[in-house]
Coordinates of C-alpha atoms in Angstrom, one line a residue:
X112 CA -18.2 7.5 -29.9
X113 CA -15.3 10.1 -30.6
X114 CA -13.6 10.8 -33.6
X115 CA -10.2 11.0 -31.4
X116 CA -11.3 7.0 -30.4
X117 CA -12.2 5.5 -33.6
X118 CA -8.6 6.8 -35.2
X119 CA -6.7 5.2 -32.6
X120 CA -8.0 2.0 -33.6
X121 CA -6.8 2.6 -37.1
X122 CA -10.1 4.2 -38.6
X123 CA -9.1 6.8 -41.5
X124 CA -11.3 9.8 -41.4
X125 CA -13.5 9.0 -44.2
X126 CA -13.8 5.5 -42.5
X127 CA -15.4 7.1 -39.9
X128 CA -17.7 9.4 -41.3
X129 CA -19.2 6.6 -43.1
X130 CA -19.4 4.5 -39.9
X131 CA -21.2 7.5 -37.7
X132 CA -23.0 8.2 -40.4
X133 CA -24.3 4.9 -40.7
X134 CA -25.1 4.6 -37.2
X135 CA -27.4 7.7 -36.7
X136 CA -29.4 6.5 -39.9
X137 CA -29.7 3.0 -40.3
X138 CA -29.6 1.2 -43.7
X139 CA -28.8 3.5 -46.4
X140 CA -27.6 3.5 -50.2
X141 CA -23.9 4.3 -51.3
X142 CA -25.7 7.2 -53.0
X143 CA -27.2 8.0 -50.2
X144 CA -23.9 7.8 -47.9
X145 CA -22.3 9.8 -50.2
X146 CA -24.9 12.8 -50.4
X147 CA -25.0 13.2 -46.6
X148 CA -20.6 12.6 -45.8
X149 CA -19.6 14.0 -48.9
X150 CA -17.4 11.6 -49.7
X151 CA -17.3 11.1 -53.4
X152 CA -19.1 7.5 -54.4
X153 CA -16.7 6.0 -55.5
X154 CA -14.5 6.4 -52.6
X155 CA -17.5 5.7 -50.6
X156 CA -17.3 2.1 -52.1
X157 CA -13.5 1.8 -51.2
X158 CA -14.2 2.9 -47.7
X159 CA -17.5 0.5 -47.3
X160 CA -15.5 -2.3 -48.8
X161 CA -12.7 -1.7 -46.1
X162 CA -15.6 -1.4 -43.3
X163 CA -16.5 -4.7 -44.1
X164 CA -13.7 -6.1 -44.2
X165 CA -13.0 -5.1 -40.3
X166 CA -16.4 -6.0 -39.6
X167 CA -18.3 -2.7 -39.1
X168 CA -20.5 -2.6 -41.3
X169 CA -22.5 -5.0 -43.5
X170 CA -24.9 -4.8 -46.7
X171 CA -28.5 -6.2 -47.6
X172 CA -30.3 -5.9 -50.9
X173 CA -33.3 -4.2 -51.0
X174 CA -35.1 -5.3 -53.9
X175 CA -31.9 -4.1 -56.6
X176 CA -30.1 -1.8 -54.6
X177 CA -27.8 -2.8 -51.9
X178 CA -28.0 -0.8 -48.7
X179 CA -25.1 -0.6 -45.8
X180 CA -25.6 -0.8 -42.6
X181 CA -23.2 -0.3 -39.2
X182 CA -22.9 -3.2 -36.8
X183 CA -23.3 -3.0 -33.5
X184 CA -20.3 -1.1 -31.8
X185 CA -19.4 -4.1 -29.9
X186 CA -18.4 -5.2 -32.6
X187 CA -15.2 -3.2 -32.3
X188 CA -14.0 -5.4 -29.4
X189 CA -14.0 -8.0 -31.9
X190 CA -12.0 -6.0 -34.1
X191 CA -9.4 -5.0 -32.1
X192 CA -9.1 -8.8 -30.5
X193 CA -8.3 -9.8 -34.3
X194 CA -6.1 -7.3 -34.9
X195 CA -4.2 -8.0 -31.3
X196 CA -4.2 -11.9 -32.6
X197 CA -2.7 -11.0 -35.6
X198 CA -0.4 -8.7 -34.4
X199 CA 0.9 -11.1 -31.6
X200 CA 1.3 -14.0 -34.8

């Protein structure tokens, strides 16, 4: 996937760089996002918060710390189907 691609679907850049991110490594920390996007960690939660919100990524515990993870890119279909529906409301 393409940066130019995942903005048109309303993505912001930081949005993005967590989602790629997230795809090439698997499950990971907000620590651990932030140290390889440098995206400060607190905006790292903002941005992961959002995420989920769409859909795109989801979280686990692993033992007391959480760790994010991207969903499946299909999952975008799904995204942009609910924001179509809601659009067309």
């Amino acid at each position: 996937m393409e940066f130019p691609i995942l903005r048109a679907i309303g993505l912001t850049e930081n949005e993005i760089k967590i989602y790629l991110t997230l795809l090439r490594s698997g499950s990971l920390s907000a620590y651990e996002i932030s140290q390889k996007t440098g995206i400060y960690r607190v905006h790292v939660y903002d941005k992961l918060e959002q995420l989920m919100e769409k859909g795109l990524v989801t979280h686990v515990f692993e033992g007391s710390t959480k760790q994010f993870q991207a969903t499946n890119p299909e999952k975008i279909v799904h995204y942009l189907d609910e924001k179509k529906q809601t659009l067309a409301s």
